[in-house]
Each structure stands twice: as structure tokens, then as C-alpha cells.
mmCIF file of C-alpha atoms in Angstrom:
data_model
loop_
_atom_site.group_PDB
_atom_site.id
_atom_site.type_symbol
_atom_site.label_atom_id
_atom_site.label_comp_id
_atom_site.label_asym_id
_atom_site.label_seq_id
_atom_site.Cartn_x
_atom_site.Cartn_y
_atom_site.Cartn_z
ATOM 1 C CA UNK A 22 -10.142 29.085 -0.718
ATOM 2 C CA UNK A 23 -7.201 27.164 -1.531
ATOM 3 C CA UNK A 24 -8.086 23.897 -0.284
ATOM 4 C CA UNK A 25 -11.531 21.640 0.513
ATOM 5 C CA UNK A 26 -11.658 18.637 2.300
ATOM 6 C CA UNK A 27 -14.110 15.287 1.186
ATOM 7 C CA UNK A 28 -15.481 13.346 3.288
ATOM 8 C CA UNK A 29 -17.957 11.162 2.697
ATOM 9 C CA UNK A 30 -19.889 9.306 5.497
ATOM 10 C CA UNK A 31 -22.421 6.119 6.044
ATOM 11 C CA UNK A 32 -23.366 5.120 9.384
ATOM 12 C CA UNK A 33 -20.500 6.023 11.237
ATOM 13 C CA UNK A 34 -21.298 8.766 13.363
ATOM 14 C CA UNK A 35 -19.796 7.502 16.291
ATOM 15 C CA UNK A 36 -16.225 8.402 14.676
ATOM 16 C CA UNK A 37 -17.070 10.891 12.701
ATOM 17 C CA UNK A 38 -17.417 13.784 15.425
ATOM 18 C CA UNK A 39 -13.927 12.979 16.133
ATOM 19 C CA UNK A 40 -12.982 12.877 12.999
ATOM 20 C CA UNK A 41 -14.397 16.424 12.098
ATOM 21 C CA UNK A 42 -12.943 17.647 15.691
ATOM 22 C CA UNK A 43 -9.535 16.595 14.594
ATOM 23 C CA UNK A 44 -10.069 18.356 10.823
ATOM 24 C CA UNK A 45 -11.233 21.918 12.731
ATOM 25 C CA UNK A 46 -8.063 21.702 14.908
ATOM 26 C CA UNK A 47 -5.083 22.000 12.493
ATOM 27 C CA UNK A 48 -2.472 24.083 12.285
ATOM 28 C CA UNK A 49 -3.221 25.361 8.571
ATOM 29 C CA UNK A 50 -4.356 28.297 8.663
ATOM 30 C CA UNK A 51 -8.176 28.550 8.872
ATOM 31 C CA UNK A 52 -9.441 30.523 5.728
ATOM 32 C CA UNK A 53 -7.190 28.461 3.395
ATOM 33 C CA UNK A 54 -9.352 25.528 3.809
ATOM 34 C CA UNK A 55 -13.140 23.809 4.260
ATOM 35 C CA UNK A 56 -14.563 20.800 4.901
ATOM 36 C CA UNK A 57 -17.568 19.540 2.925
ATOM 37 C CA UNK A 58 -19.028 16.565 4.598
ATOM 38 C CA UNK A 59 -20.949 13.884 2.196
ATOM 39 C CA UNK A 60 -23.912 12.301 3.862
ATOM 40 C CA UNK A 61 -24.604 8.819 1.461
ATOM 41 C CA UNK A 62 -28.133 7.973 2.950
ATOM 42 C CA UNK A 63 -26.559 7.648 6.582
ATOM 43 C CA UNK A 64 -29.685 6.161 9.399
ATOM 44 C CA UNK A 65 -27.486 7.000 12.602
ATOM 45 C CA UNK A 66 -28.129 10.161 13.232
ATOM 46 C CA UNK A 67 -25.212 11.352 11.387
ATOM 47 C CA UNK A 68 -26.609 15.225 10.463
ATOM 48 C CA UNK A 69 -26.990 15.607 14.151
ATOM 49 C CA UNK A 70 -23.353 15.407 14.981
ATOM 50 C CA UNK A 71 -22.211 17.680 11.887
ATOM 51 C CA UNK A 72 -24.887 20.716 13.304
ATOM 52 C CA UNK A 73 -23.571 19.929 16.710
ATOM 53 C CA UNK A 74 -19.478 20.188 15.708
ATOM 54 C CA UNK A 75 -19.932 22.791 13.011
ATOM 55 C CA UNK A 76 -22.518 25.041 14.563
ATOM 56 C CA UNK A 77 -19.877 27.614 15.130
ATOM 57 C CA UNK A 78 -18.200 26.728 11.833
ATOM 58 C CA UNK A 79 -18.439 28.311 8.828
ATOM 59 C CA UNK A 80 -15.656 25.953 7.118
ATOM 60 C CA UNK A 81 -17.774 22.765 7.640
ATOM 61 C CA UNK A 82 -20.611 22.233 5.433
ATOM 62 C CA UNK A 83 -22.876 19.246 5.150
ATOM 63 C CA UNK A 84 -25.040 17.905 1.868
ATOM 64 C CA UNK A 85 -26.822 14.872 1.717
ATOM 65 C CA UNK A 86 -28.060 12.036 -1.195
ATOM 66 C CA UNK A 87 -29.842 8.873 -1.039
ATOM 67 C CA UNK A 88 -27.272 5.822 -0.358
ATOM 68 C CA UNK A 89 -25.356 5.769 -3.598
ATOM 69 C CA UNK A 90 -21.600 4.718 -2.717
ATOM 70 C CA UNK A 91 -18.977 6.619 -1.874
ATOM 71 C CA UNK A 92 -17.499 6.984 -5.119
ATOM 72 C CA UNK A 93 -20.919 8.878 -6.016
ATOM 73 C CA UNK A 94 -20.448 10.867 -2.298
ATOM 74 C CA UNK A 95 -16.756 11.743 -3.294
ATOM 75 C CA UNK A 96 -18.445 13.442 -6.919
ATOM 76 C CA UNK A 97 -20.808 15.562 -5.136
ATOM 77 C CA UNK A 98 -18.212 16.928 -2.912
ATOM 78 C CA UNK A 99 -15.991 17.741 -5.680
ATOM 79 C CA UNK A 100 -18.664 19.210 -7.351
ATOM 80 C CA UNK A 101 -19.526 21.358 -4.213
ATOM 81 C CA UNK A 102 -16.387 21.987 -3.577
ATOM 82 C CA UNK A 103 -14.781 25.900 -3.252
ATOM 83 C CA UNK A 104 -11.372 24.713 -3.032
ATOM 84 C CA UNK A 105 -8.198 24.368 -5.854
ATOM 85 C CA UNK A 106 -7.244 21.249 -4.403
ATOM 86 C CA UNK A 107 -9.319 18.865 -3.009
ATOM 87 C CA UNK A 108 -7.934 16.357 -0.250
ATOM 88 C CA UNK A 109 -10.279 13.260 0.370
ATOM 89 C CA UNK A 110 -10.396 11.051 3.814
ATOM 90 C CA UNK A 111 -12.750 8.504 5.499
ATOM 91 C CA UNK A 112 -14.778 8.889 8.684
ATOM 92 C CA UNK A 113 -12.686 6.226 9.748
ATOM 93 C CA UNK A 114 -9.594 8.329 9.722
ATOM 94 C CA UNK A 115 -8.606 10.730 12.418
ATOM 95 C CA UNK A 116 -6.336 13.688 11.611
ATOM 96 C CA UNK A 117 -2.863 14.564 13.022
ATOM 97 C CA UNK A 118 -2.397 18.281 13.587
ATOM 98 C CA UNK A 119 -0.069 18.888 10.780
ATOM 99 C CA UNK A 120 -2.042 17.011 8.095
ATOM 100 C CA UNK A 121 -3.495 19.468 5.960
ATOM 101 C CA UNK A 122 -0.585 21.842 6.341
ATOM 102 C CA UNK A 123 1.569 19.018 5.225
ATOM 103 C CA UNK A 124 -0.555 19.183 2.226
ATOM 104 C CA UNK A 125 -0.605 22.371 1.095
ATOM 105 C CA UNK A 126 3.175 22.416 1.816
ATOM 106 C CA UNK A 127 3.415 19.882 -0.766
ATOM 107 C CA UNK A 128 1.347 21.505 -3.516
ATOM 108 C CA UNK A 129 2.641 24.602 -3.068
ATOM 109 C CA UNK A 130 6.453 23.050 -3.826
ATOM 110 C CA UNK A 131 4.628 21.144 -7.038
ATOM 111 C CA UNK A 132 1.909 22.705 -8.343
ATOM 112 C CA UNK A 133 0.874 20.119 -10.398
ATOM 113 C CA UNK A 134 1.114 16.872 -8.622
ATOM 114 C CA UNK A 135 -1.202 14.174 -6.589
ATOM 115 C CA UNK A 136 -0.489 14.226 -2.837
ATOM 116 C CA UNK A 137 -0.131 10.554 -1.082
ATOM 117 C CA UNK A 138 -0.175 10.794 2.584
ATOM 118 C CA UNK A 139 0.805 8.290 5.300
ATOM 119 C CA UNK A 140 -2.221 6.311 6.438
ATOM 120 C CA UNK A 141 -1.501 4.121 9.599
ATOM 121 C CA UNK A 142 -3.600 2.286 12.907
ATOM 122 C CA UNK A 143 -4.754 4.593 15.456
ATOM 123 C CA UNK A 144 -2.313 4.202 18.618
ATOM 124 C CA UNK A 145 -5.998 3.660 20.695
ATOM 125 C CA UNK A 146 -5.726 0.504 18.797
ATOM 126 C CA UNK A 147 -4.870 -2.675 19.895
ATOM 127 C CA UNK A 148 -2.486 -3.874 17.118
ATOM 128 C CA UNK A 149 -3.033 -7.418 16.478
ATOM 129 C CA UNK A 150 -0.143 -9.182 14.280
ATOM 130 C CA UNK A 151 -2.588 -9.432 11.654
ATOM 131 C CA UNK A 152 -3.087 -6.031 11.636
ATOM 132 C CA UNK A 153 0.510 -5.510 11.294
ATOM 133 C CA UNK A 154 0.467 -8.210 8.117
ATOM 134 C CA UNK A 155 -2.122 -5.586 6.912
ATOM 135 C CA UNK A 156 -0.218 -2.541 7.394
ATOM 136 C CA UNK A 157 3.108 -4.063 5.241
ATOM 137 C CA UNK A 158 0.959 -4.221 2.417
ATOM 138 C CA UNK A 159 -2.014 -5.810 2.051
ATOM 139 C CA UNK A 160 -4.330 -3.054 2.684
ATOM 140 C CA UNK A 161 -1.792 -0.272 3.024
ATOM 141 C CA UNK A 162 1.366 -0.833 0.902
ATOM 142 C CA UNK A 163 3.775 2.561 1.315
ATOM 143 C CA UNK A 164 6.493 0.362 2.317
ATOM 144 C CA UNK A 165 6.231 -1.008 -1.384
ATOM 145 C CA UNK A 166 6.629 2.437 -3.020
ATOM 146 C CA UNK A 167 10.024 2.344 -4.678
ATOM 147 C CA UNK A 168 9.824 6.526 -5.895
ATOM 148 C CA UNK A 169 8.374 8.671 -3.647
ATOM 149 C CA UNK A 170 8.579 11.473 -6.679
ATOM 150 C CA UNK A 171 6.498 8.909 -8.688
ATOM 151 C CA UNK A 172 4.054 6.674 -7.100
ATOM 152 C CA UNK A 173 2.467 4.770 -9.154
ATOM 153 C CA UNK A 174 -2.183 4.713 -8.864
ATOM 154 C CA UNK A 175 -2.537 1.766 -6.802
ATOM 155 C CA UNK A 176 -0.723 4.291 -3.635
ATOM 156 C CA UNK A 177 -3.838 6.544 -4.177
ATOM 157 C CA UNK A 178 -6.051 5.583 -0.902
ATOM 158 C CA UNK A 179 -8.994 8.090 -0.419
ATOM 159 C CA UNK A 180 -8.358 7.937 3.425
ATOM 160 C CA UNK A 181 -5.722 10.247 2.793
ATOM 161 C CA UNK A 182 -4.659 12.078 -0.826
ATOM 162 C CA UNK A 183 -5.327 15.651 -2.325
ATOM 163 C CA UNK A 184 -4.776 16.331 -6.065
ATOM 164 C CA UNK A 185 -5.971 19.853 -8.073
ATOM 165 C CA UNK A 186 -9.582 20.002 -8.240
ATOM 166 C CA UNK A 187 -9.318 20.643 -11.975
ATOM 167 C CA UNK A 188 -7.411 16.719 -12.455
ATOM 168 C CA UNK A 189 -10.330 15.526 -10.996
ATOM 169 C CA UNK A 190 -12.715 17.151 -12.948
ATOM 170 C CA UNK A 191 -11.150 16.602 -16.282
ATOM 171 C CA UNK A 192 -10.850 13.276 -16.033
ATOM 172 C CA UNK A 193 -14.553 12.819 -15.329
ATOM 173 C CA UNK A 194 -14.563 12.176 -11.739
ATOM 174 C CA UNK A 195 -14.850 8.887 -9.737
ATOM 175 C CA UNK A 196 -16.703 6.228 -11.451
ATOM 176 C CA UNK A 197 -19.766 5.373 -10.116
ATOM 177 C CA UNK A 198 -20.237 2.287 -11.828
ATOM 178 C CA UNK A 199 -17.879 0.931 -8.375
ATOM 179 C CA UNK A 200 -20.483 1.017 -5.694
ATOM 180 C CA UNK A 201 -18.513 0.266 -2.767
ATOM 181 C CA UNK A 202 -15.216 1.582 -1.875
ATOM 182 C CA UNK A 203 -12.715 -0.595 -3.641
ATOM 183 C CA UNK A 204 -10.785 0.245 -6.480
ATOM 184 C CA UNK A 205 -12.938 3.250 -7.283
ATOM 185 C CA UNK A 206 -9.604 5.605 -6.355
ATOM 186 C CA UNK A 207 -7.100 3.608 -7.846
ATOM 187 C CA UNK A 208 -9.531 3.526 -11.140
ATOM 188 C CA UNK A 209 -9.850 7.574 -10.892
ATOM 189 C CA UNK A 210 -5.705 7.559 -10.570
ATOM 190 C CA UNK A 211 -5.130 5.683 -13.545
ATOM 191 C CA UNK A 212 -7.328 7.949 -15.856
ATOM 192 C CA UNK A 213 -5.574 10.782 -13.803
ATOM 193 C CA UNK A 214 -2.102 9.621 -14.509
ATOM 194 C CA UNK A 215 -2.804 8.706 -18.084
ATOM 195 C CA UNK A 216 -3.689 12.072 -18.610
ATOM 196 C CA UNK A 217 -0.116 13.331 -17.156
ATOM 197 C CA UNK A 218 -0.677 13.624 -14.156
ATOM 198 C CA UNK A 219 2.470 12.738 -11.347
ATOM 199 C CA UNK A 220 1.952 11.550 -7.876
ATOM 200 C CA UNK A 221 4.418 11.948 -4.986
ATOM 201 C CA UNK A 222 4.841 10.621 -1.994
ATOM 202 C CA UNK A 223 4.363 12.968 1.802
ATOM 203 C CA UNK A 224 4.591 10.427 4.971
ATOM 204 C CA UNK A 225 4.658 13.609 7.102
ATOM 205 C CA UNK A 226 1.381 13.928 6.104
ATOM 206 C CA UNK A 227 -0.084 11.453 8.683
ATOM 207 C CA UNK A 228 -3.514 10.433 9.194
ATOM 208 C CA UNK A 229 -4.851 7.823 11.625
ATOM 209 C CA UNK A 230 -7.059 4.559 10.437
ATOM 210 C CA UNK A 231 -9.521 4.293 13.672
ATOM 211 C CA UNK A 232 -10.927 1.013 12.429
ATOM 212 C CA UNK A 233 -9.543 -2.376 13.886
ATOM 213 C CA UNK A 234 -9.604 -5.422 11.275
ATOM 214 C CA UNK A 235 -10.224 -9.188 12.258
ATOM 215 C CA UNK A 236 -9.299 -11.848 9.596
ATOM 216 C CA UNK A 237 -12.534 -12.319 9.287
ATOM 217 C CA UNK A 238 -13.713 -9.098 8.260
ATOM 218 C CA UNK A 239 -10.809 -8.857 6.063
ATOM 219 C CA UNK A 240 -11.817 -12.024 3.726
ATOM 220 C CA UNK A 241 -15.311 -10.684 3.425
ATOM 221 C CA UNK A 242 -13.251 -7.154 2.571
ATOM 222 C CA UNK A 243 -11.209 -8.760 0.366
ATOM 223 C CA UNK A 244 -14.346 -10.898 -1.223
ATOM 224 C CA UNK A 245 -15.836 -7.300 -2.165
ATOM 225 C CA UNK A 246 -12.366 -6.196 -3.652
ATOM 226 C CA UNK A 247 -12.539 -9.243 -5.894
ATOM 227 C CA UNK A 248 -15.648 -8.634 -7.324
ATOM 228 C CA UNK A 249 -14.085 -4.378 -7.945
ATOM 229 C CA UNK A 250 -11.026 -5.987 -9.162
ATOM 230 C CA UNK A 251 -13.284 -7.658 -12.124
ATOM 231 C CA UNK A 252 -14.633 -4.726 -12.658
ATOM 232 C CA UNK A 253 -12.028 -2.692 -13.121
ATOM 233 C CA UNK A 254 -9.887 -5.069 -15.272
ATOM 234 C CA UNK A 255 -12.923 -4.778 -17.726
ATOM 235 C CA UNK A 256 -12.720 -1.205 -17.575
ATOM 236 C CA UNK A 257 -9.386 -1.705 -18.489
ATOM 237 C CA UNK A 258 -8.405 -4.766 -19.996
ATOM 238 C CA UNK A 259 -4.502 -3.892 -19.956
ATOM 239 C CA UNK A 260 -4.493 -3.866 -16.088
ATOM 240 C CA UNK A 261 -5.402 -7.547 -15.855
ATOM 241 C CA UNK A 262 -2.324 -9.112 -14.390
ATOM 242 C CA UNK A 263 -1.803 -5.479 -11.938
ATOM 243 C CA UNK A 264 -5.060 -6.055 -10.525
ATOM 244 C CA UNK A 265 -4.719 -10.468 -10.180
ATOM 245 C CA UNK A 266 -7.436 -11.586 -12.760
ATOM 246 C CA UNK A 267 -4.741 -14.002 -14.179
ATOM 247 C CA UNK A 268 -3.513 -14.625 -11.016
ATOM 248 C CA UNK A 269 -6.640 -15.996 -9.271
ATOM 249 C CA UNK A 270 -7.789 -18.346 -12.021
ATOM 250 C CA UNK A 271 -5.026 -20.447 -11.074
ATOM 251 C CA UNK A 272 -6.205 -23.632 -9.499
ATOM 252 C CA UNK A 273 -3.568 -23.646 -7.078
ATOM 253 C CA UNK A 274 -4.959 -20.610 -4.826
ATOM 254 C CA UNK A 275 -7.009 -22.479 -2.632
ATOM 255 C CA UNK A 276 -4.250 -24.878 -1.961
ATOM 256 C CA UNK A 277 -2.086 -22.742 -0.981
ATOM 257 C CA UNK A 278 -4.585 -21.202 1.609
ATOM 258 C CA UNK A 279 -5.274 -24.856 3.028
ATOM 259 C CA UNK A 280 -1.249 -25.692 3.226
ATOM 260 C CA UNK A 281 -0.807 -22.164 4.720
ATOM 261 C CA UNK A 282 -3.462 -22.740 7.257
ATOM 262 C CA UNK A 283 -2.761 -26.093 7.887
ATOM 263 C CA UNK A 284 1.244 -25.006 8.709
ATOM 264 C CA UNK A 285 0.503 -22.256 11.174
ATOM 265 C CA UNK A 286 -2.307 -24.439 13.160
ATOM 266 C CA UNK A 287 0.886 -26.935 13.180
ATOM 267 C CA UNK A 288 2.971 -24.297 14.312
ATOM 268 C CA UNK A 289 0.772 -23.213 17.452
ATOM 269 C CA UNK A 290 0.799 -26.735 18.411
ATOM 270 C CA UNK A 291 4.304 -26.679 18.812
ATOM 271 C CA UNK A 292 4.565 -23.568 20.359
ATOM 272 C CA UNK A 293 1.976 -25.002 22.683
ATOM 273 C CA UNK A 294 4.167 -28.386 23.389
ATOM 274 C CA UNK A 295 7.440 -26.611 24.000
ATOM 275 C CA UNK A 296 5.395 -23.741 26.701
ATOM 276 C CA UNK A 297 3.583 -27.060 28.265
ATOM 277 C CA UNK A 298 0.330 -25.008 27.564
ATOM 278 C CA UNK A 299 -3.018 -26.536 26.223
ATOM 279 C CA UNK A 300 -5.395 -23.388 25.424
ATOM 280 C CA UNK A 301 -8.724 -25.073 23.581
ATOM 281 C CA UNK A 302 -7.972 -26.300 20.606
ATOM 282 C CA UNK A 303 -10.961 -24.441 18.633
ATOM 283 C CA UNK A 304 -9.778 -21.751 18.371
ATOM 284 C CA UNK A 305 -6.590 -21.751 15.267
ATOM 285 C CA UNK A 306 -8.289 -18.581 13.716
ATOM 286 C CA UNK A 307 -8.426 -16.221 16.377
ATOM 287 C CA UNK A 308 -5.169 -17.004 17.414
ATOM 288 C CA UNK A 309 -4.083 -16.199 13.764
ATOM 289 C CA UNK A 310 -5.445 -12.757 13.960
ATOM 290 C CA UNK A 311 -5.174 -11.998 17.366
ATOM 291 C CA UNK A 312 -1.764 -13.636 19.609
ATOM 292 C CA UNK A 313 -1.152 -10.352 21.666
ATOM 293 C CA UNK A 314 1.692 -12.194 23.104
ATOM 294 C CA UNK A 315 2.770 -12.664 19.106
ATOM 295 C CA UNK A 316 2.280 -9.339 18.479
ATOM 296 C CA UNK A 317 4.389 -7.662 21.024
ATOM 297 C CA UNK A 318 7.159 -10.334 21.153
ATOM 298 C CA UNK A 319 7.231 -10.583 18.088
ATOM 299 C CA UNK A 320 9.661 -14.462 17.692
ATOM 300 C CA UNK A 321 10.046 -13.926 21.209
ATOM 301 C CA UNK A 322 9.091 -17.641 21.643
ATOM 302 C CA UNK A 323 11.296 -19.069 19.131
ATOM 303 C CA UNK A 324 14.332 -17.784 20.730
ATOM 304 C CA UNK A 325 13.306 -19.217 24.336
ATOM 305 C CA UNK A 326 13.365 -22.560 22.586
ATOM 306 C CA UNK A 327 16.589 -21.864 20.622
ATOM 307 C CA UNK A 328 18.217 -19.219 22.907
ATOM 308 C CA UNK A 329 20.109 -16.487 21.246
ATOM 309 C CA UNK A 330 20.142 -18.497 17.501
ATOM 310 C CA UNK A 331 16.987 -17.678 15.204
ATOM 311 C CA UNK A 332 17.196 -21.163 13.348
ATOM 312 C CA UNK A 333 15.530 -19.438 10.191
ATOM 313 C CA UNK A 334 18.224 -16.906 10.242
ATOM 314 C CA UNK A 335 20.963 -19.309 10.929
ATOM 315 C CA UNK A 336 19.626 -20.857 7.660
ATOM 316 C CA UNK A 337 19.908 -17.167 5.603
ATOM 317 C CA UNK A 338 22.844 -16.926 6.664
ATOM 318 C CA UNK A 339 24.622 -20.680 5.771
ATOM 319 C CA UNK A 340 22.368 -19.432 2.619
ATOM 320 C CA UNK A 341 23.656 -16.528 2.114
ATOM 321 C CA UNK A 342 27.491 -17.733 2.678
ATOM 322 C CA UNK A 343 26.863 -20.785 -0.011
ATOM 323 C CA UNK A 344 25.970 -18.442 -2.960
ATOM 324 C CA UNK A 345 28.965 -16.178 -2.126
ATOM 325 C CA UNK A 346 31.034 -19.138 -2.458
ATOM 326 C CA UNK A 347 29.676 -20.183 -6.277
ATOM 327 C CA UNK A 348 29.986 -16.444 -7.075
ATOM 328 C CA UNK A 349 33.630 -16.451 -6.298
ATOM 329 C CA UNK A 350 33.740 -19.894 -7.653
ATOM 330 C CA UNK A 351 32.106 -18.719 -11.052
ATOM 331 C CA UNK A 352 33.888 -15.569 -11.233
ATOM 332 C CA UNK A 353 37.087 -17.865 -11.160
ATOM 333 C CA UNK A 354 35.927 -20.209 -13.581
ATOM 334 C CA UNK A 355 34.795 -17.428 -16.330
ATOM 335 C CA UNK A 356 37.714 -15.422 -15.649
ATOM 336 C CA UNK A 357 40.095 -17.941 -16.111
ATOM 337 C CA UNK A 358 38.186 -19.358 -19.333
ATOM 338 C CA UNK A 359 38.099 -15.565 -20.395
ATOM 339 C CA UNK A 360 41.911 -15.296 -19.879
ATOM 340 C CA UNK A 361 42.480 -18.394 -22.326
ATOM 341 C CA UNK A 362 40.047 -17.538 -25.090
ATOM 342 C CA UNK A 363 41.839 -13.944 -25.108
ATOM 343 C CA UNK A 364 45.408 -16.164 -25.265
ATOM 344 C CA UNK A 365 43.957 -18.149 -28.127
ATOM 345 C CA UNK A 366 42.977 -15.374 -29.768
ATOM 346 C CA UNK A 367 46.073 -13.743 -29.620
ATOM 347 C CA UNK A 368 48.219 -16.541 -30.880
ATOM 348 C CA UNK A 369 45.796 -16.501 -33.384
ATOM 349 C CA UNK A 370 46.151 -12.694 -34.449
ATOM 350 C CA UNK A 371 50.064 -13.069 -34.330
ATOM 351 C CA UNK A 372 49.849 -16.017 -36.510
ATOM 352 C CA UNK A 373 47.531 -14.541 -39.156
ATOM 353 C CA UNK A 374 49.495 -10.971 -38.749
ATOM 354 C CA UNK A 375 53.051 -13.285 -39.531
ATOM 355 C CA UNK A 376 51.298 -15.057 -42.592
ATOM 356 C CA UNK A 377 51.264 -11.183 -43.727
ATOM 357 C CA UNK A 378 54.813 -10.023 -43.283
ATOM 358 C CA UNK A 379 53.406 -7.772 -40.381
ATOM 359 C CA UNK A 380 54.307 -10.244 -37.401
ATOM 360 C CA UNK A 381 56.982 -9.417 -34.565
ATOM 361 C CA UNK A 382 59.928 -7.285 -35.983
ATOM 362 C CA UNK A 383 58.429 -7.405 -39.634
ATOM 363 C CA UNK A 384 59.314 -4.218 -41.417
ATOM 364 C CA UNK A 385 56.428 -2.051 -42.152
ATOM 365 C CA UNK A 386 57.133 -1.509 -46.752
#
């Protein structure tokens, strides 16, 4: 068995079906992988809907414990698992064809490396813009990964990353100390990495995130991330500013929420004044999260004021020209300063060289 899949599960049976459907349909080949599906206390009726899309299947196997976090759910299945490589994803997360084959391709070009696949929304989705904000970073950042041949832990999401079995063992597993699923990969990474290990980077290996975030679930996400982030710095005291301790004892974060807030309530007013439209005014924070118009138009709205000129790029670029123009002007100025101090200096040389009988058409004796 060369490679087992780990997913772990809570009350989400609803996707998970799909989920498993979309695992059992790949194009790797059968026998080189398995699926070992984590029950963590689920009330939903979960173990129904494994026996009833793995009856056939000898590749999907199901275990159960009492609700523990998925962290603990992820160490069972390693521990269960027949595989050399494991590859871990979320009920949440639906398959392309090509994922685990993707995979394997990877590990069998680098033996010893992590795997970091692409994670990105479902197309059933309806992408909000804040879902877009999410997807350039906050909650999935590939477009910050600078080496693709070295990623560095924070790129290891469990919705979609394989490593050797063995790494994962040696290192001690996931740490079950994190309850809830935040930080608890990233934290298993680090020990990983620290022990040698090298990550890479596959976008071909694509999986899809079936869960659509409001702001508001975000904040209470992100409120749960906090309280991991604490957690982890004391783990590790030398990740403190990576992981925002310093950062969010500043007294200046919730300002900069309220001016934020207070700017882009401002700006739907004026979006609303120049359109003649007045939509209720109660409702700032699910416009925020969810303008369809905003997210297929994108700044559609500031060029029907403006016409063809984006005033914030028209500012870029009367930017952009003004610091060519003091580069050119400072590459004058130290170039001709440079040309004078050499001049000096060579008057200089000449004079100290004629004080010595070897100046200009001095005899050598």
C-alpha cells in the first residue's frame, strides 16, 4: 500500500458522502491507496453514510473515538494507517480526479519531501468578495509562497498535504494539547521541518473547500485561532512574532478595525449617492461580506463614476513617475559627487607621487 488517506470527521455527514465519493473516483490506481475515515464522536449519523459508500469498498475503512479534536482523529489514523505516505484532508474538501495521483507523482520524484496541494472554493459556491479576501491569504495563503521547492510550515493545511508516514511518526505526531483545528498542522510542520524535513509546493494537486465563510463566522474562526496562536507561541517561544503575539498586544489593533470599518461604511454611502440608490442603511456588514455586484465587477462602479481612469491608479502611477525622477535625480547627484572625490583624489596621488620623484615623466633610479 503505498499511500493512505486521513480524514477525520465531526458532524458533517452531509458532505462527507461526497467527499468519500470523490476520494473512490480517482484516477490513481486503486491498490496503491486507502482511505481511513476518523469518526471524533460524530451525532449525525455519520457511520451510516461510510457503510453505505464503502460497502463495496475494501479501501475505505472507518474507526471511531469519543470527541477528542481532530488533531487526536488525525493520530489514530496515522496510527491505523497501511500506507508509506499519508495524505490528510477535511470533510469539507471535495477531491478533483487527479488529486491523489498528483501526489504520488510528487513523492515518487522526491522521496523525501512534504506534499502542499492547492486548496481553493468549490465552483458550487457563491464567491462572495470576502471570500476572495480569504482566499489571497488570510485563510489560504499559496499566493504568498515565494519557493515552491521550499515552503515554509505555515503552507501545511490538513485539507490538503501528504508527507512519509515515518516523518510523522518520528516527530511524535500531532499535538493533542490543540483541541480544535488551528495551528495543530502548522505546529506538527515545524517539529517536522526542524527535524530536516523539506516541503514543496504541487498546485496541480487541487482539492475543493465546500464550506462558504461569512465575516461573521470568520471573526469567531479567527477568535479560536487566537487562543491556538497562544498556545503555540508557548510551545515555542521563538515563533512569537511568526504567529502575532507581539503584534496583537499593540493598542492600536482595535483602532485600526474601527477606522477600517468606519471607511468602507463611508465608502458604500458614496457608492450609494453617485447610483441614486438608498438600500437600508442597517445593513454595512453584510454588504462587507457579501456585494455580489462587488464581487463580480470587481471596481466596476468606480470606473462608471470616473470612466476609463481608475483614480487610485492614476495616483500609482504620478507615484510611480515621481520616484523615478529622484532616482535619476540622485543617481546624478552621487555620480557627479563620485566623479569629483575620484578628481580630488587623483590630484592628490599625483601630488604626493611628485613630492617623491615618481610624478609625470620622473625617471624611475
Amino acid at each position: 500500500m503505498r499511500l493512505t488517506v486521513i480524514l477525520p470527521t465531526y458532524n458533517r455527514s452531509d458532505l462527507l458522502g461526497r467527499a468519500l465519493a470523490g476520494l473512490l473516483d480517482q484516477t490513481a490506481a486503486p491498490e496503491s491507496y486507502e482511505i481511513v475515515v476518523v469518526d471524533d464522536g460524530s451525532t449525525d449519523g455519520t457511520a451510516e453514510v461510510v457503510a453505505e459508500v464503502g460497502a463495496p469498498e475494501s479501501r475505505l475503512r472507518y474507526f471511531r473515538q469519543e470527541n477528542k479534536g481532530p488533531a487526536a482523529a488525525r493520530n489514530l489514523g496515522v496510527r491505523e494507517a497501511r500506507g508509506e505516505i499519508v495524505l490528510f484532508t477535511g470533510d469539507d474538501c471535495l477531491p478533483d480526479k487527479r488529486l491523489l495521483e498528483e501526489h504520488l507523482r510528487a513523492h515518487a520524484g522526491e522521496a523525501e519531501v512534504g506534499v502542499i496541494g492547492h486548496v481553493t472554493w468549490h465552483p458550487e459556491l457563491e464567491i462572495t468578495p470576502f471570500m476572495l479576501f480569504l482566499e489571497q491569504g488570510a485563510q489560504f495563503g499559496f499566493s504568498k509562497i515565494e519557493d515552491p521547492e521550499n515552503v515554509p510550515a505555515w503552507f501545511f493545511y490538513t485539507a490538503n498535504c501528504s508527507v512519509g508516514r515515518h516523518w510523522v511518526e518520528e516527530a511524535g505526531g500531532f499535538d493533542e494539547d490543540f483541541k480544535q483545528a488551528a495551528f495543530e498542522d502548522v505546529e506538527l510542520a515545524y517539529r517536522m521541518q526542524q527535524r530536516g524535513l523539506r516541503m514543496v509546493y504541487r498546485p496541480q494537486a487541487r482539492t475543493y473547500h465546500h464550506h462558504a465563510t461569512t465575516l461573521e463566522q470568520h471573526l469567531l474562526r479567527q477568535r479560536i485561532c487566537g487562543r491556538s496562536a497562544a498556545r503555540l507561541w508557548r510551545k515555542h517561544p521563538e515563533l512569537k512574532m511568526e504567529v502575532g503575539v507581539g503584534h496583537s498586544a499593540r493598542s492600536t489593533t482595535a483602532l485600526k478595525l474601527f477606522e477600517a470599518a468606519s471607511e468602507y461604511a463611508y465608502a458604500l454611502g458614496v457608492r450609494d449617492g453617485v447610483r441614486g440608490e438608498e438600500p437600508p442603511l442597517d445593513d454595512e456588514l453584510k454588504a462587507l461580506w457579501s456585494d455580489e455586484e462587488l464581487a463580480e465587477a470587481g471596481r466596476a462602479w468606480v470606473r462608471e463614476v470616473f470612466g476609463p481612469v481608475d483614480p487610485d491608479k492614476e495616483e500609482l502611477v504620478k507615484l510611480r513617475a515621481e520616484l523615478q525622477r529622484t532616482k535619476q535625480e540622485w543617481e546624478r547627484v552621487t555620480s557627479r559627487r563620485l566623479y569629483r572625490w575620484s578628481e580630488g583624489l587623483a590630484h592628490a596621488g599625483w601630488w604626493v607621487l611628485g613630492k617623491l620623484g615618481l610624478g609625470r615623466g620622473a625617471r624611475p633610479r
